[in-house]
Short mmCIF file of C-alpha atoms in Angstrom, two decimals:
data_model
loop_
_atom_site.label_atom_id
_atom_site.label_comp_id
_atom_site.label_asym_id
_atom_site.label_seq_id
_atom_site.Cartn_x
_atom_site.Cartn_y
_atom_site.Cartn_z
CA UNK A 1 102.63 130.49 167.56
CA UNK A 2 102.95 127.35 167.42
CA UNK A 3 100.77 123.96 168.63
CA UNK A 4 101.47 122.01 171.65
CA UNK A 5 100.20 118.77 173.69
CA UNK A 6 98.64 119.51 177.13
CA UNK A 7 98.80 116.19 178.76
CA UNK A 8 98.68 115.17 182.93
CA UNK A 9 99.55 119.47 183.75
CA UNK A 10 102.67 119.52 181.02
CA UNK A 11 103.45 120.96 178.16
CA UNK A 12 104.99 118.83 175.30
CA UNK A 13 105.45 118.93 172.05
CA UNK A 14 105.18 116.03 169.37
CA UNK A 15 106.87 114.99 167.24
CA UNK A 16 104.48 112.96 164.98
CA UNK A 17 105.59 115.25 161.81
CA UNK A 18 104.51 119.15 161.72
CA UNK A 19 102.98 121.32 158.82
CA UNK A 20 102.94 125.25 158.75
CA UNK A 21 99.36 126.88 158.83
CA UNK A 22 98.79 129.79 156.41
CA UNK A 23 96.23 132.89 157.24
CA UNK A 24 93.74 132.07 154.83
CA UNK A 25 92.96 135.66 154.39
CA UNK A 26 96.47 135.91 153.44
CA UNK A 27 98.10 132.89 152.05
CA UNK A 28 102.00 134.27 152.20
CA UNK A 29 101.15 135.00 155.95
CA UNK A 30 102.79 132.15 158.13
CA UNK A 31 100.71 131.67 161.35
CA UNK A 32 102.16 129.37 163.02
CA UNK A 33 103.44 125.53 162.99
CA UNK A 34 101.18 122.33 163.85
CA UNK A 35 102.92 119.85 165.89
CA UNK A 36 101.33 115.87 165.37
CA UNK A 37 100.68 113.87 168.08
CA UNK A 38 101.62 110.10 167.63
CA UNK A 39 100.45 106.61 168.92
CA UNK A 40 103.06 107.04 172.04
CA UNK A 41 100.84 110.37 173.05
CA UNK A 42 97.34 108.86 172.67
CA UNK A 43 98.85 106.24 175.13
CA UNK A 44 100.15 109.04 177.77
CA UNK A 45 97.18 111.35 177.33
CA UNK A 46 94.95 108.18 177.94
CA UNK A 47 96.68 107.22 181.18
CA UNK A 48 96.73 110.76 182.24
CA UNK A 49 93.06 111.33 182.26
CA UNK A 50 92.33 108.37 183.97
CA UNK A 51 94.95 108.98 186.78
CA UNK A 52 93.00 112.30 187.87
CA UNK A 53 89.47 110.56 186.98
CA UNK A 54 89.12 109.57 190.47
CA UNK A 55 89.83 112.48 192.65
CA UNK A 56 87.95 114.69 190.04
CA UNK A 57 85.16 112.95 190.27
CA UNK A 58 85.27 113.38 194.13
CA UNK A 59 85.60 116.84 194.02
CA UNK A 60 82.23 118.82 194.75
CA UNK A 61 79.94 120.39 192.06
CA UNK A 62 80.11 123.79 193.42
CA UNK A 63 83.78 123.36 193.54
CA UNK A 64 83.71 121.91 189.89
CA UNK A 65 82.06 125.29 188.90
CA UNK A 66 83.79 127.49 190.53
CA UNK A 67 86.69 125.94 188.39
CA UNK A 68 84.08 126.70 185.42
CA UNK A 69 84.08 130.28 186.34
CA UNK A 70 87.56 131.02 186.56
CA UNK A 71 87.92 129.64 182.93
CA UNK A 72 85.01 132.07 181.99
CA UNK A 73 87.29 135.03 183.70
CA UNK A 74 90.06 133.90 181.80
CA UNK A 75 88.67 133.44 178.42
CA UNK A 76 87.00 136.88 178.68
CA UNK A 77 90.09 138.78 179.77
CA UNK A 78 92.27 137.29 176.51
CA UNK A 79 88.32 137.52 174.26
CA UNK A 80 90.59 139.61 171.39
CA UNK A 81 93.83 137.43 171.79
CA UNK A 82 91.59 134.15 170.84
CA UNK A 83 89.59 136.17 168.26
CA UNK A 84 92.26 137.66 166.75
CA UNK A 85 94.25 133.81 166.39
CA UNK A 86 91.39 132.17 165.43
CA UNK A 87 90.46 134.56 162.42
CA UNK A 88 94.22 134.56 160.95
CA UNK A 89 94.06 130.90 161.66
CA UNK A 90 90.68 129.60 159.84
CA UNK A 91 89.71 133.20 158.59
CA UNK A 92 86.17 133.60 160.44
CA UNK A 93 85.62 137.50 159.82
CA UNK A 94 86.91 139.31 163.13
CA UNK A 95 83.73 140.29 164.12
CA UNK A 96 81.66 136.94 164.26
CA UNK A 97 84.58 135.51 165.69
CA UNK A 98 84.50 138.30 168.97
CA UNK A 99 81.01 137.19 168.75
CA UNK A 100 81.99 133.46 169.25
CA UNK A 101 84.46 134.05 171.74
CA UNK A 102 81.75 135.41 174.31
CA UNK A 103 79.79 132.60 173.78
CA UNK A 104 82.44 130.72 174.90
CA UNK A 105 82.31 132.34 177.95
CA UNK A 106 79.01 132.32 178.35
CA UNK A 107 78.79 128.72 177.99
CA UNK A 108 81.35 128.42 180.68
CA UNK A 109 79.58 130.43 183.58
CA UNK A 110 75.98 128.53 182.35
CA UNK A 111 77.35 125.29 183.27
CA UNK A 112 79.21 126.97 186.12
CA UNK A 113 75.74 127.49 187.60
CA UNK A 114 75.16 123.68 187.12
CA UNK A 115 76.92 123.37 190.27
CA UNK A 116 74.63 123.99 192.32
CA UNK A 117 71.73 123.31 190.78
CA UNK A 118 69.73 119.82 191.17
CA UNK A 119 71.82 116.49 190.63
CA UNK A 120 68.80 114.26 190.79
CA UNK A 121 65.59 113.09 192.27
CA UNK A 122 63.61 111.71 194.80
CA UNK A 123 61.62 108.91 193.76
CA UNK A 124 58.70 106.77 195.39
CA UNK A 125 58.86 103.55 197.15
CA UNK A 126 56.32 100.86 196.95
CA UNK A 127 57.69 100.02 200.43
CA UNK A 128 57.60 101.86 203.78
CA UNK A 129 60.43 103.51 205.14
CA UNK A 130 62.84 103.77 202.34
CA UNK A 131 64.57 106.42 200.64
CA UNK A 132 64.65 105.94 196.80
CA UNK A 133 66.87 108.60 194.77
CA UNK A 134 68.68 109.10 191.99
CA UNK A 135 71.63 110.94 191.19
CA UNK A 136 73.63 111.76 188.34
CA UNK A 137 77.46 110.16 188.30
CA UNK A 138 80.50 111.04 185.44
CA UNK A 139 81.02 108.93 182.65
CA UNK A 140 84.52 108.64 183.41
CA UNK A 141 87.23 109.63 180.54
CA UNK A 142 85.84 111.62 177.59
CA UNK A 143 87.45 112.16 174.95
CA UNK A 144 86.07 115.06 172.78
CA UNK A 145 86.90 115.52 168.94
CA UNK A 146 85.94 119.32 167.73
CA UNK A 147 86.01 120.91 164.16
CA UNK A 148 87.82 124.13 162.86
CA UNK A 149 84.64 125.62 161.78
CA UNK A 150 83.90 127.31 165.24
CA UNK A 151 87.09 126.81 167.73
CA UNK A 152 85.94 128.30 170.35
CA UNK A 153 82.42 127.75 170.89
CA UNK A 154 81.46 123.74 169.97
CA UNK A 155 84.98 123.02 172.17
CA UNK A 156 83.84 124.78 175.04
CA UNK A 157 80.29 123.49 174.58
CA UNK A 158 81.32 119.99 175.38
CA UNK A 159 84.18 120.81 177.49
CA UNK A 160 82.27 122.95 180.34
CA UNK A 161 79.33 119.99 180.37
CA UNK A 162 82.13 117.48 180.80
CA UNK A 163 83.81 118.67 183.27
CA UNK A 164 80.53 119.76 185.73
CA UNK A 165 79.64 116.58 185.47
CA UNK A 166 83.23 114.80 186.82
CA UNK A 167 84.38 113.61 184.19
CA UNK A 168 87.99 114.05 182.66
CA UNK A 169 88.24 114.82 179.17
CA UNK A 170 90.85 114.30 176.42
CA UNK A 171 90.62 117.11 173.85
CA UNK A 172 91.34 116.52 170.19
CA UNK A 173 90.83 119.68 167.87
CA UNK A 174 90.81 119.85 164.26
CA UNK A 175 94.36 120.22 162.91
CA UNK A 176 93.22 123.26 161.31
CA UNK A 177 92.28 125.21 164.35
CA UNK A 178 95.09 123.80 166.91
CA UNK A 179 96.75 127.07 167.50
CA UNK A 180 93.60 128.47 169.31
CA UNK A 181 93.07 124.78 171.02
CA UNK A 182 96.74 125.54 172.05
CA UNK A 183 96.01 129.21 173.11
CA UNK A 184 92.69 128.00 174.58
CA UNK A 185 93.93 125.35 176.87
CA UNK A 186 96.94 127.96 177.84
CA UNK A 187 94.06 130.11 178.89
CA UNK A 188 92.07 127.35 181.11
CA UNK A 189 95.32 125.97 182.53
CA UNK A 190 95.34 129.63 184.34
CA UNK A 191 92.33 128.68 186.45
CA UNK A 192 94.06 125.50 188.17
CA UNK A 193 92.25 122.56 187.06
CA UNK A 194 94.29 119.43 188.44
CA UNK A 195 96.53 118.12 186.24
CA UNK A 196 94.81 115.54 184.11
CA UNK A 197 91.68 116.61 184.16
CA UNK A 198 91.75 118.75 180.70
CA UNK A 199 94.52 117.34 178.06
CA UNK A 200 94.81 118.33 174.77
CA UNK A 201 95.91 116.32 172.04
CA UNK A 202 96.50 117.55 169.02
CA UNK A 203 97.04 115.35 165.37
CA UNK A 204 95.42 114.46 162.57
CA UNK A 205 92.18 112.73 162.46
CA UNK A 206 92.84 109.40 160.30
CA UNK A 207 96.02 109.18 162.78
CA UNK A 208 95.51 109.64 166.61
CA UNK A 209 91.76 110.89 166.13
CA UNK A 210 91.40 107.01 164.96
CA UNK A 211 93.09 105.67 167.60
CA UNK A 212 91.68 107.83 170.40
CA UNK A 213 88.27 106.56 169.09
CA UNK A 214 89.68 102.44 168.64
CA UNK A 215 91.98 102.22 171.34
CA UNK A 216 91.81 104.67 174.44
CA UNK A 217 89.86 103.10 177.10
CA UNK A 218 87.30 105.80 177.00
CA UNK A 219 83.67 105.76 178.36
CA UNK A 220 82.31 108.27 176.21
CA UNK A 221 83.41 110.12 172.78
CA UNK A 222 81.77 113.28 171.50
CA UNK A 223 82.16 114.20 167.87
CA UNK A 224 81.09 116.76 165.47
CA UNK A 225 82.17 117.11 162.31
CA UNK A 226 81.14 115.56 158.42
CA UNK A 227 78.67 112.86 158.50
CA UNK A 228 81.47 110.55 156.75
CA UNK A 229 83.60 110.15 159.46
CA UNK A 230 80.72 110.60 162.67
CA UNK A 231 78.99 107.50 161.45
CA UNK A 232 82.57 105.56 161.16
CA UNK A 233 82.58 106.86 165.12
CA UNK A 234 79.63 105.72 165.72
CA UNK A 235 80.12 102.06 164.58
CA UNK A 236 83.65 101.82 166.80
CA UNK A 237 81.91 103.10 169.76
CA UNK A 238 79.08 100.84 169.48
CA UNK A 239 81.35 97.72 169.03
CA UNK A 240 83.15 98.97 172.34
CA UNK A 241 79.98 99.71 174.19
CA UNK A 242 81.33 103.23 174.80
CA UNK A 243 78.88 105.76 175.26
CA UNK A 244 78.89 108.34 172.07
CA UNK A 245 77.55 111.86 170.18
CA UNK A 246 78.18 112.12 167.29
CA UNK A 247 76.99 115.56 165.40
CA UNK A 248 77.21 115.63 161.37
CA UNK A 249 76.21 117.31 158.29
CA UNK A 250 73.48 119.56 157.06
CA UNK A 251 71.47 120.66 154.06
CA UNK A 252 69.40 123.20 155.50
CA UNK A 253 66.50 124.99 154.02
CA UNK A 254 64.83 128.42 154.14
CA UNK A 255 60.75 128.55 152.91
CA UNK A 256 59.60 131.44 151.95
CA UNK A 257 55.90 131.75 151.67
CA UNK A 258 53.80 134.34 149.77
CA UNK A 259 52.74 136.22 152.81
CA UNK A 260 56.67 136.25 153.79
CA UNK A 261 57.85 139.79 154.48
CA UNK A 262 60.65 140.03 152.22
CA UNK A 263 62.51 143.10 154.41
CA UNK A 264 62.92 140.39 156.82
CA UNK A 265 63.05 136.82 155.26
CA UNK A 266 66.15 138.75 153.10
CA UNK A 267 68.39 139.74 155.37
CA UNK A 268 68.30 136.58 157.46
CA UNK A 269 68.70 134.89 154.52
CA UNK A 270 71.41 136.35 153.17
CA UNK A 271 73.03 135.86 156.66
CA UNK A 272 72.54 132.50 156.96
CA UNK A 273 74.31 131.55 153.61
CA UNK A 274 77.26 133.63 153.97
CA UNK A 275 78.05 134.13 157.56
CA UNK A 276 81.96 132.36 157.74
CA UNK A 277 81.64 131.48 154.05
CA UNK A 278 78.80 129.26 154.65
CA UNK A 279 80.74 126.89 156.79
CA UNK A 280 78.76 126.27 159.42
CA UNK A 281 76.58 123.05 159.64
CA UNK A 282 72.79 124.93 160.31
CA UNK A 283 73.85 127.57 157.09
CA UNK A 284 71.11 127.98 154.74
CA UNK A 285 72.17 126.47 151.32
CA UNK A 286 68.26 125.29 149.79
CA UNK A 287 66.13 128.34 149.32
CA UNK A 288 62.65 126.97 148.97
CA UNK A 289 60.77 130.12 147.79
CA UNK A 290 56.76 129.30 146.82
CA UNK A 291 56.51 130.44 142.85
CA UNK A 292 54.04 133.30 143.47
CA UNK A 293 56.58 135.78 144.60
CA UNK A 294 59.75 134.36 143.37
CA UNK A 295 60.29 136.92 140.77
CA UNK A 296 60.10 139.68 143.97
CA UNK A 297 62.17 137.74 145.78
CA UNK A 298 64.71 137.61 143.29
CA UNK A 299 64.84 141.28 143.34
CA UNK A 300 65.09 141.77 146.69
CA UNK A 301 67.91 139.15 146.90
CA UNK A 302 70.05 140.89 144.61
CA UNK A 303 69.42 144.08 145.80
CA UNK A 304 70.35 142.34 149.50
CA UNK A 305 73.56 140.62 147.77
CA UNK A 306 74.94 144.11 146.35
CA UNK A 307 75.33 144.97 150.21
CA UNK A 308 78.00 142.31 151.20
CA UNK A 309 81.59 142.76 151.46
CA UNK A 310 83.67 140.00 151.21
CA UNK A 311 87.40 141.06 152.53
CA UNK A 312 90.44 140.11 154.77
CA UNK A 313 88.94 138.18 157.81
CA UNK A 314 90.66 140.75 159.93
CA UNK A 315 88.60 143.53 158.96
CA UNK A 316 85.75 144.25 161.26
CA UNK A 317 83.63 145.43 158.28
CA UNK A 318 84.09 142.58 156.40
CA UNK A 319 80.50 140.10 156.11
CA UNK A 320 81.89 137.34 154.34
CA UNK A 321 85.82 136.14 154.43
CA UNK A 322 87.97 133.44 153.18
CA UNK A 323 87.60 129.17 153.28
CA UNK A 324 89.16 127.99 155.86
CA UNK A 325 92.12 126.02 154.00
CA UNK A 326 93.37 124.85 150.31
CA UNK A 327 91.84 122.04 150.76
CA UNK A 328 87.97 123.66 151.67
CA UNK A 329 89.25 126.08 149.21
CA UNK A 330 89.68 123.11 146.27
CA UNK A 331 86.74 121.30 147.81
CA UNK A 332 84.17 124.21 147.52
CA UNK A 333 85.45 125.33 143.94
CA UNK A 334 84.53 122.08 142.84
CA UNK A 335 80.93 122.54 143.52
CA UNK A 336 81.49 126.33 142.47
CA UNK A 337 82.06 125.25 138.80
CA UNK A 338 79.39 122.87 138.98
CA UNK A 339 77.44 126.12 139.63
CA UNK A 340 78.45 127.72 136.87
CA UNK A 341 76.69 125.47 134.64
CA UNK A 342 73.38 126.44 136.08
CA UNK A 343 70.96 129.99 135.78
CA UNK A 344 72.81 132.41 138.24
CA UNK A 345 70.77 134.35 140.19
CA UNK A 346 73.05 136.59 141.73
CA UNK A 347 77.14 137.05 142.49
CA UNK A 348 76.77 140.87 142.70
CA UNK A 349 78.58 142.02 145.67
CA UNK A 350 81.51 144.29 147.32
CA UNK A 351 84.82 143.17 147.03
CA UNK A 352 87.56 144.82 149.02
CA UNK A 353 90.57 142.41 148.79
CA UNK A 354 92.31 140.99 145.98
CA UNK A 355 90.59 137.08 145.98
CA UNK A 356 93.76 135.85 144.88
CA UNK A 357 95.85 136.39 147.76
CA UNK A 358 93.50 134.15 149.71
CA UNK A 359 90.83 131.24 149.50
CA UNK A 360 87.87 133.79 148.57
CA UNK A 361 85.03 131.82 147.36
CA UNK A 362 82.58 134.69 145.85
CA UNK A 363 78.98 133.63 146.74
CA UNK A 364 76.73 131.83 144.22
CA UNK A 365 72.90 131.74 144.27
CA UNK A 366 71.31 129.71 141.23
CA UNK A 367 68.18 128.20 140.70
CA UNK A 368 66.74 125.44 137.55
CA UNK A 369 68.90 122.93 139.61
CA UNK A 370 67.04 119.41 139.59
CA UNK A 371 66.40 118.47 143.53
CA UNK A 372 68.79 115.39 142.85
CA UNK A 373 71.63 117.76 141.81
CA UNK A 374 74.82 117.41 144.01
CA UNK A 375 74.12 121.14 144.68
CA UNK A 376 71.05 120.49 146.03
CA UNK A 377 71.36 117.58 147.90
CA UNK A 378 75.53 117.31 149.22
CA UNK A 379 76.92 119.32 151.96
CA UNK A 380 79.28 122.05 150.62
CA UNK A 381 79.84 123.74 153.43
CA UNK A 382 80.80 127.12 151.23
CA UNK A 383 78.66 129.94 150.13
CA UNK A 384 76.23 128.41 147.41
CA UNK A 385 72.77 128.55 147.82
CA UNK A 386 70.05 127.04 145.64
CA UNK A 387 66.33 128.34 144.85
CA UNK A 388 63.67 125.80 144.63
CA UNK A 389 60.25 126.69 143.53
CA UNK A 390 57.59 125.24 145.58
CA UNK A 391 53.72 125.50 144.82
CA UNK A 392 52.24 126.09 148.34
CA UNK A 393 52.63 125.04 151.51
CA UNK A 394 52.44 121.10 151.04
CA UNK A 395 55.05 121.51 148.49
CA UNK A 396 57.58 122.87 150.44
CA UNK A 397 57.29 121.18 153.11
CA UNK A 398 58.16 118.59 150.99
CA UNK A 399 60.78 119.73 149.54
CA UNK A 400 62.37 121.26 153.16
CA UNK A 401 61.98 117.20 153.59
CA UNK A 402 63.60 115.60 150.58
CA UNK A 403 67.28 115.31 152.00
CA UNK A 404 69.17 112.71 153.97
CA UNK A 405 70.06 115.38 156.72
CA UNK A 406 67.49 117.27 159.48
CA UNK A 407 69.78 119.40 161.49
CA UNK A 408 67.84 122.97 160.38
CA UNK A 409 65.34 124.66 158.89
CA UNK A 410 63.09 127.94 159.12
CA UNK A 411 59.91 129.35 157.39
CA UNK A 412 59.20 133.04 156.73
CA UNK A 413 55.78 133.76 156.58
CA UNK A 414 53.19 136.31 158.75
CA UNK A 415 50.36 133.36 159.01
CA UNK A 416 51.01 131.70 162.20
CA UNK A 417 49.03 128.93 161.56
CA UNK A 418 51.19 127.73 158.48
CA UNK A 419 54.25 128.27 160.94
CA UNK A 420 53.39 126.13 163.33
CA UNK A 421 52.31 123.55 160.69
CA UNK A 422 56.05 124.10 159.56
CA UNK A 423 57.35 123.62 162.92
CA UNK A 424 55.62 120.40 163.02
CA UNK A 425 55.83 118.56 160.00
CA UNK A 426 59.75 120.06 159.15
CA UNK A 427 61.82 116.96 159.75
CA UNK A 428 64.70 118.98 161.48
CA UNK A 429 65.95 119.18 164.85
CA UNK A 430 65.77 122.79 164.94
CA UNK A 431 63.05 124.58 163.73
CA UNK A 432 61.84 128.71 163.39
CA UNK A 433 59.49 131.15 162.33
CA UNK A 434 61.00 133.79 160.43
CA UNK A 435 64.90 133.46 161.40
CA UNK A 436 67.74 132.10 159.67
CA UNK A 437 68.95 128.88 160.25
CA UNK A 438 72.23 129.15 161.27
CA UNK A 439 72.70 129.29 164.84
CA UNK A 440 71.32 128.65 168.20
CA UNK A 441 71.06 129.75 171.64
CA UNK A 442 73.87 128.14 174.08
CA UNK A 443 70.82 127.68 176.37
CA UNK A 444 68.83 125.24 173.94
CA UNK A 445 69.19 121.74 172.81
CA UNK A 446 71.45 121.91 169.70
CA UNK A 447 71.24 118.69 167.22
CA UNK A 448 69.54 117.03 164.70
CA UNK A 449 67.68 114.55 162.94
CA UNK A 450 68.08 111.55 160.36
CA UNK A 451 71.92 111.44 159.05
CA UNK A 452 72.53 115.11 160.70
CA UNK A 453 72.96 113.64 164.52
CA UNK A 454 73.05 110.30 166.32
CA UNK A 455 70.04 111.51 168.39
CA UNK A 456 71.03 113.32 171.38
CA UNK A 457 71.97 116.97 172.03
CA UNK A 458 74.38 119.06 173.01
CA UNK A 459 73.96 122.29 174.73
CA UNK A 460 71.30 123.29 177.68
CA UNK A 461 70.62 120.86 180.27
CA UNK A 462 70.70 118.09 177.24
CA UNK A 463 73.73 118.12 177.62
CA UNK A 464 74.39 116.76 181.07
CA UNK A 465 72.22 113.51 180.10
CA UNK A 466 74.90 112.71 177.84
CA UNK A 467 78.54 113.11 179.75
CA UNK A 468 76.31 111.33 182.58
CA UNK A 469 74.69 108.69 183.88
CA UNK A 470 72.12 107.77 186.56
CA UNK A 471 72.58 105.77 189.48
CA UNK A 472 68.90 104.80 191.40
CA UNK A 473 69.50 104.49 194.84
CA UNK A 474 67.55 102.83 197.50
CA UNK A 475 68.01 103.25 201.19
CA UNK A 476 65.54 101.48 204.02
CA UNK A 477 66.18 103.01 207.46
CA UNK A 478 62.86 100.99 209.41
CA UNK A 479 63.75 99.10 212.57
#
């Protein structure tokens, strides 16, 4: 398969230079071929989207959603074509990626239902006989810039708010997942959005993702992706005065108190870290584990470690596959050797694929690492996990606390009372009680705090207040 450009109902394909994409589970296994987009695209994709901007935003809610649901039909009807593409493409194990692919669609038929649901309110007048109300109106042009890390799910997480709300969006995808953006957009096309309304543009970040962000006259940008480049987003957008998201990094951290029921706090653990290699933004890397049961929880650990398999993405019994790319691949080794330095826990697990005929990163859990240690305090975005002892309960809450990021964290313990001290004092956007971190429901705000988000949230009704904005009106109808 190979990428194309989805711009004003066409198909096209660039020709801004093109490089092959390799199954990472499999590296002499050609996927398919990336076509780049170039500045002449960004300029057509630009004018497309704001062609249709008007009549979109004309066209009903309900109407809007039904559009929404027809996608969701779509999507679920091809669910194993898109699963299957994705995991040869980025190498998400097969079976978190079905997983992902259903959320997609649920997303799709939760904003759906947006379409008939309230747009506004009726507020008070300090006068008599007028009608004071507000309503929510589109942004206008959005363009939306999406990782490789989960191609189905954050894409369709902006794209469905986007589009219930009138706007028209300009999609940019990570190079390294544009064959499902390709496949995906195929898919949507099927439900007869008017051309212009969805585009897809697909090129390298530093290139046309630059220029979408500098140049397009766009009136809002969502992001997500490394903390890096979502704060150089940030400053363009505010220079512009364009309306902007920007979702970013994480170091997130699992507590484990003495009272913690280790058959549980394990498992989710374990899960957490290694799910997709660790590359997901809310994966546990700091294990924060208070020093009277450490040596128990050790033990459990590695008894919990000797039960994952790490194997060719395509294998539905595989729990942790490949890296996404050789560059993740040379990126996380890096930090893996640093690891090697340190007191390894554990690396004891089930191997059922050679790790040299893809970008296998085994899984590393190490502890005696100083809490200023690269390992403890960077973003690897692989599967390496670090224990911290804490004394109590004040201790690792500081600890949880000691990082420039708050996207996640969790506490396992059975006193609820020291939960919900966690929960409050856990500077994190998302906070549990005894489950991992990784994840969240498609119904609940998703972001976080300090260098982790630029304050709002995607997902839920959150959503909506950002690819919106509110008009007040006033109406007096006295003789």
């Amino acid at each position: 398969m190979n990428s194309q450009n989805w711009i004003g109902g066409e198909w096209g394909t660039p020709n801004g230079g093109s490089h092959p994409v390799y199954n990472p589970s499999q590296m002499t296994e050609v996927v398919g071929t990336v076509f780049h987009s170039s500045t002449s695209d960004v300029r057509q994709v630009d004018q497309a989207a704001r062609t249709a901007l008007k009549a979109w935003t004309a066209t009903s809610l309900p109407v809007r959603g039904e559009y929404l649901y027809t996608m969701a039909r779509v999507l679920e009807e091809h669910a194993t074509e898109v699963a299957t593409l994705s995991s040869r493409e980025m190498g998400k194990p097969i079976s978190e990626m079905a997983g992902e692919v259903i959320r997609g669609v649920k997303l799709l038929r939760y904003y759906a239902g947006e379409g008939v649901r309230t747009n506004g309110s009726v507020i008070p007048h300090s006068q008599d006989h007028v009608l004071q109300y507000s309503t929510r109106i589109p942004l206008g042009v959005v363009a939306l810039i999406t990782p490789w890390n989960f191609p189905v799910a954050i894409p369709v997480w902006k794209i469905a708010p986007a589009l219930i709300c009138g706007n028209t969006v300009i999609w940019k995808p990570s190079e390294m997942a544009a064959l499902t953006a390709t496949l995906l957009t195929s898919l949507f096309a099927q439900a007869g959005l008017p051309a212009g309304v969805l585009n897809l543009l697909v090129g390298e970040g530093a290139n046309v993702g630059k220029l979408l962000v500098s140049t397009a006259a766009v009136d809002g940008i969502s992001f997500t992706g490394s903390t890096k480049t979502g704060m150089a987003i940030a400053a363009v957008a505010a220079e512009r005065n364009v309306k902007y998201q920007v979702e970013m990094g994480g170091k997130n951290a699992a507590v484990v108190l003495d009272d913690a029921d280790l058959s549980l706090s394990v498992p989710a653990i374990l899960s957490g870290a290694f799910r997709s290699a660790g590359q997901k933004c809310t994966a546990t890397s700091r294990l924060i584990v208070q020093a009277d049961i450490l040596d128990p929880f050790i033990a459990a650990l590695r008894e919990g470690m000797q039960e994952i398999s790490m194997g060719d993405a395509r294998d539905s019994a595989t729990y942790l596959g490949p890296v996404a790319s050789a560059a993740q691949y040379a990126k996380v080794q890096r930090y893996a050797e640093m690891a090697q330095t340190e007191e390894m826990v554990s690396q004891d697990i089930n191997v059922t694929v050679d790790p040299a005929q893809g970008y296998f990163v085994a899984p590393h859990v190490i502890m005696g690492v100083d809490v200023e240690s690269p390992l403890v305090q960077e973003e690897i975005f692989g599967p390496i996990a670090t224990i911290l002892p804490a004394a109590d309960l004040d201790d690792a809450i500081a600890l949880c606390n000691q990082t420039v990021y708050g996207l996640s964290a969790s506490v396992f313990t059975r006193d609820i009372s020291r939960g919900f001290r966690f929960l409050e004092e856990a500077d994190a956007g998302m906070v549990r009680i005894n489950q991992e971190t990784a994840g969240v429901e498609y119904q609940a705000p998703f972001g976080g705090m300090k260098h982790s988000s630029s304050h709002s949230r995607e997902q839920g009704t959150s959503a909506l207040e950002f690819y919106s904005q509110t008009k007040t009106c006033a109406v007096y109808f006295g003789s």
